[in-house]
């Protein structure tokens, strides 16, 4: 049985989701909790709820891009306005480094709003 460390945020990010989920979800919660799976079985339905228009930016080389694409698709499914910006050759965290074209593509898109 794995127990969380005394300090809530000491585990390394490379320990994987199983090692990190306790830090963000209520005791006993799983990946269907609405905090990490808003379109799962316990998520709130967004149909008819006023939701701000959204920009979903997905890096094509990000290992969790399927979750990001699913989130954008879920917003669209419930009639929310979402623009998907899929950057095929971008890596995770590209938006932190202003020395690449992907960074500027996102900043240009944000400035149009």
PDB file of C-alpha atoms in Angstrom:
ATOM      1  CA  UNK A   1       0.000   0.000   0.000  1.00  0.00           C
ATOM      2  CA  UNK A   2       1.450   3.350  -1.055  1.00  0.00           C
ATOM      3  CA  UNK A   3       0.903   6.251   1.296  1.00  0.00           C
ATOM      4  CA  UNK A   4       1.449   9.901   0.436  1.00  0.00           C
ATOM      5  CA  UNK A   5       4.457  11.597   2.022  1.00  0.00           C
ATOM      6  CA  UNK A   6       3.919  13.905   4.971  1.00  0.00           C
ATOM      7  CA  UNK A   7       4.641  16.915   2.775  1.00  0.00           C
ATOM      8  CA  UNK A   8       1.767  17.045   0.309  1.00  0.00           C
ATOM      9  CA  UNK A   9       3.824  18.007  -2.784  1.00  0.00           C
ATOM     10  CA  UNK A  10       7.110  16.196  -2.414  1.00  0.00           C
ATOM     11  CA  UNK A  11       6.675  13.401  -4.970  1.00  0.00           C
ATOM     12  CA  UNK A  12       8.415  13.819  -8.285  1.00  0.00           C
ATOM     13  CA  UNK A  13       6.343  14.378 -11.408  1.00  0.00           C
ATOM     14  CA  UNK A  14       7.954  11.377 -13.052  1.00  0.00           C
ATOM     15  CA  UNK A  15       6.306   9.118 -10.449  1.00  0.00           C
ATOM     16  CA  UNK A  16       3.255   9.041 -12.700  1.00  0.00           C
ATOM     17  CA  UNK A  17      -0.428   9.788 -12.226  1.00  0.00           C
ATOM     18  CA  UNK A  18      -0.966   7.143  -9.550  1.00  0.00           C
ATOM     19  CA  UNK A  19       1.620   8.793  -7.304  1.00  0.00           C
ATOM     20  CA  UNK A  20       0.203  12.279  -7.836  1.00  0.00           C
ATOM     21  CA  UNK A  21      -3.566  11.829  -7.793  1.00  0.00           C
ATOM     22  CA  UNK A  22      -3.809  11.875  -4.001  1.00  0.00           C
ATOM     23  CA  UNK A  23      -2.479  15.446  -4.015  1.00  0.00           C
ATOM     24  CA  UNK A  24      -5.434  16.806  -5.961  1.00  0.00           C
ATOM     25  CA  UNK A  25      -8.473  14.591  -5.403  1.00  0.00           C
ATOM     26  CA  UNK A  26     -10.548  13.901  -2.294  1.00  0.00           C
ATOM     27  CA  UNK A  27      -9.774  10.756  -0.303  1.00  0.00           C
ATOM     28  CA  UNK A  28     -11.098   7.687  -2.105  1.00  0.00           C
ATOM     29  CA  UNK A  29     -11.739   9.495  -5.400  1.00  0.00           C
ATOM     30  CA  UNK A  30     -10.736   7.987  -8.731  1.00  0.00           C
ATOM     31  CA  UNK A  31     -10.251   9.333 -12.261  1.00  0.00           C
ATOM     32  CA  UNK A  32     -14.007   9.722 -12.703  1.00  0.00           C
ATOM     33  CA  UNK A  33     -14.054  12.552 -10.145  1.00  0.00           C
ATOM     34  CA  UNK A  34     -15.322  15.754 -11.875  1.00  0.00           C
ATOM     35  CA  UNK A  35     -12.156  17.648 -10.913  1.00  0.00           C
ATOM     36  CA  UNK A  36     -10.097  15.535 -13.308  1.00  0.00           C
ATOM     37  CA  UNK A  37     -12.787  14.172 -15.628  1.00  0.00           C
ATOM     38  CA  UNK A  38     -15.442  16.874 -16.101  1.00  0.00           C
ATOM     39  CA  UNK A  39     -17.245  14.846 -18.781  1.00  0.00           C
ATOM     40  CA  UNK A  40     -17.179  11.579 -16.844  1.00  0.00           C
ATOM     41  CA  UNK A  41     -20.116   9.894 -15.118  1.00  0.00           C
ATOM     42  CA  UNK A  42     -20.108  12.368 -12.199  1.00  0.00           C
ATOM     43  CA  UNK A  43     -19.420  15.515 -14.224  1.00  0.00           C
ATOM     44  CA  UNK A  44     -21.868  18.386 -14.426  1.00  0.00           C
ATOM     45  CA  UNK A  45     -23.624  18.659 -17.780  1.00  0.00           C
ATOM     46  CA  UNK A  46     -22.766  21.959 -19.453  1.00  0.00           C
ATOM     47  CA  UNK A  47     -25.768  22.185 -21.775  1.00  0.00           C
ATOM     48  CA  UNK A  48     -27.549  25.460 -21.133  1.00  0.00           C
ATOM     49  CA  UNK A  49     -24.840  26.763 -18.795  1.00  0.00           C
ATOM     50  CA  UNK A  50     -23.195  30.035 -19.843  1.00  0.00           C
ATOM     51  CA  UNK A  51     -19.547  29.164 -20.360  1.00  0.00           C
ATOM     52  CA  UNK A  52     -16.898  31.569 -21.668  1.00  0.00           C
ATOM     53  CA  UNK A  53     -15.555  30.878 -25.142  1.00  0.00           C
ATOM     54  CA  UNK A  54     -12.409  28.803 -24.897  1.00  0.00           C
ATOM     55  CA  UNK A  55      -9.168  28.246 -26.732  1.00  0.00           C
ATOM     56  CA  UNK A  56      -7.841  24.704 -26.424  1.00  0.00           C
ATOM     57  CA  UNK A  57      -4.175  24.506 -27.390  1.00  0.00           C
ATOM     58  CA  UNK A  58      -2.881  20.981 -27.936  1.00  0.00           C
ATOM     59  CA  UNK A  59       0.737  20.046 -28.569  1.00  0.00           C
ATOM     60  CA  UNK A  60       0.935  17.199 -31.067  1.00  0.00           C
ATOM     61  CA  UNK A  61       3.890  15.632 -29.252  1.00  0.00           C
ATOM     62  CA  UNK A  62       2.274  15.810 -25.795  1.00  0.00           C
ATOM     63  CA  UNK A  63       1.670  12.352 -24.351  1.00  0.00           C
ATOM     64  CA  UNK A  64      -1.693  13.385 -22.862  1.00  0.00           C
ATOM     65  CA  UNK A  65      -3.055  15.094 -25.972  1.00  0.00           C
ATOM     66  CA  UNK A  66      -5.937  12.609 -26.050  1.00  0.00           C
ATOM     67  CA  UNK A  67      -7.251  14.092 -22.775  1.00  0.00           C
ATOM     68  CA  UNK A  68      -6.903  17.618 -24.154  1.00  0.00           C
ATOM     69  CA  UNK A  69      -8.701  16.737 -27.389  1.00  0.00           C
ATOM     70  CA  UNK A  70     -11.407  14.971 -25.403  1.00  0.00           C
ATOM     71  CA  UNK A  71     -11.907  18.075 -23.247  1.00  0.00           C
ATOM     72  CA  UNK A  72     -12.308  20.313 -26.312  1.00  0.00           C
ATOM     73  CA  UNK A  73     -14.690  17.771 -27.834  1.00  0.00           C
ATOM     74  CA  UNK A  74     -16.707  17.632 -24.624  1.00  0.00           C
ATOM     75  CA  UNK A  75     -17.123  21.398 -24.623  1.00  0.00           C
ATOM     76  CA  UNK A  76     -18.327  21.296 -28.227  1.00  0.00           C
ATOM     77  CA  UNK A  77     -20.699  18.419 -27.482  1.00  0.00           C
ATOM     78  CA  UNK A  78     -22.508  20.613 -24.961  1.00  0.00           C
ATOM     79  CA  UNK A  79     -22.757  23.541 -27.357  1.00  0.00           C
ATOM     80  CA  UNK A  80     -19.929  25.594 -25.884  1.00  0.00           C
ATOM     81  CA  UNK A  81     -17.764  27.794 -28.099  1.00  0.00           C
ATOM     82  CA  UNK A  82     -14.271  26.351 -28.289  1.00  0.00           C
ATOM     83  CA  UNK A  83     -11.506  26.877 -30.802  1.00  0.00           C
ATOM     84  CA  UNK A  84      -9.015  24.053 -31.097  1.00  0.00           C
ATOM     85  CA  UNK A  85      -5.461  25.008 -31.990  1.00  0.00           C
ATOM     86  CA  UNK A  86      -3.593  21.759 -32.703  1.00  0.00           C
ATOM     87  CA  UNK A  87       0.147  22.227 -33.165  1.00  0.00           C
ATOM     88  CA  UNK A  88       1.382  18.951 -34.656  1.00  0.00           C
ATOM     89  CA  UNK A  89       5.106  19.440 -33.977  1.00  0.00           C
ATOM     90  CA  UNK A  90       4.851  21.211 -30.606  1.00  0.00           C
ATOM     91  CA  UNK A  91       6.112  19.560 -27.425  1.00  0.00           C
ATOM     92  CA  UNK A  92       4.757  19.837 -23.911  1.00  0.00           C
ATOM     93  CA  UNK A  93       5.504  23.217 -22.332  1.00  0.00           C
ATOM     94  CA  UNK A  94       6.353  24.923 -25.625  1.00  0.00           C
ATOM     95  CA  UNK A  95       4.339  27.978 -24.539  1.00  0.00           C
ATOM     96  CA  UNK A  96       6.889  28.687 -21.785  1.00  0.00           C
ATOM     97  CA  UNK A  97       9.714  29.334 -24.251  1.00  0.00           C
ATOM     98  CA  UNK A  98       9.355  32.366 -26.538  1.00  0.00           C
ATOM     99  CA  UNK A  99      12.131  31.080 -28.815  1.00  0.00           C
ATOM    100  CA  UNK A 100       9.919  28.896 -31.015  1.00  0.00           C
ATOM    101  CA  UNK A 101       7.269  29.468 -33.675  1.00  0.00           C
ATOM    102  CA  UNK A 102       4.626  27.548 -31.720  1.00  0.00           C
ATOM    103  CA  UNK A 103       4.849  30.062 -28.863  1.00  0.00           C
ATOM    104  CA  UNK A 104       4.223  32.954 -31.249  1.00  0.00           C
ATOM    105  CA  UNK A 105       1.350  31.123 -32.949  1.00  0.00           C
ATOM    106  CA  UNK A 106      -0.439  30.802 -29.606  1.00  0.00           C
ATOM    107  CA  UNK A 107       0.305  34.389 -28.563  1.00  0.00           C
ATOM    108  CA  UNK A 108      -1.034  35.651 -31.908  1.00  0.00           C
ATOM    109  CA  UNK A 109      -4.200  33.603 -31.441  1.00  0.00           C
ATOM    110  CA  UNK A 110      -4.713  34.934 -27.906  1.00  0.00           C
ATOM    111  CA  UNK A 111      -4.197  38.524 -29.054  1.00  0.00           C
ATOM    112  CA  UNK A 112      -7.077  38.138 -31.562  1.00  0.00           C
ATOM    113  CA  UNK A 113      -9.603  37.549 -28.791  1.00  0.00           C
TER     114      UNK A 113
END
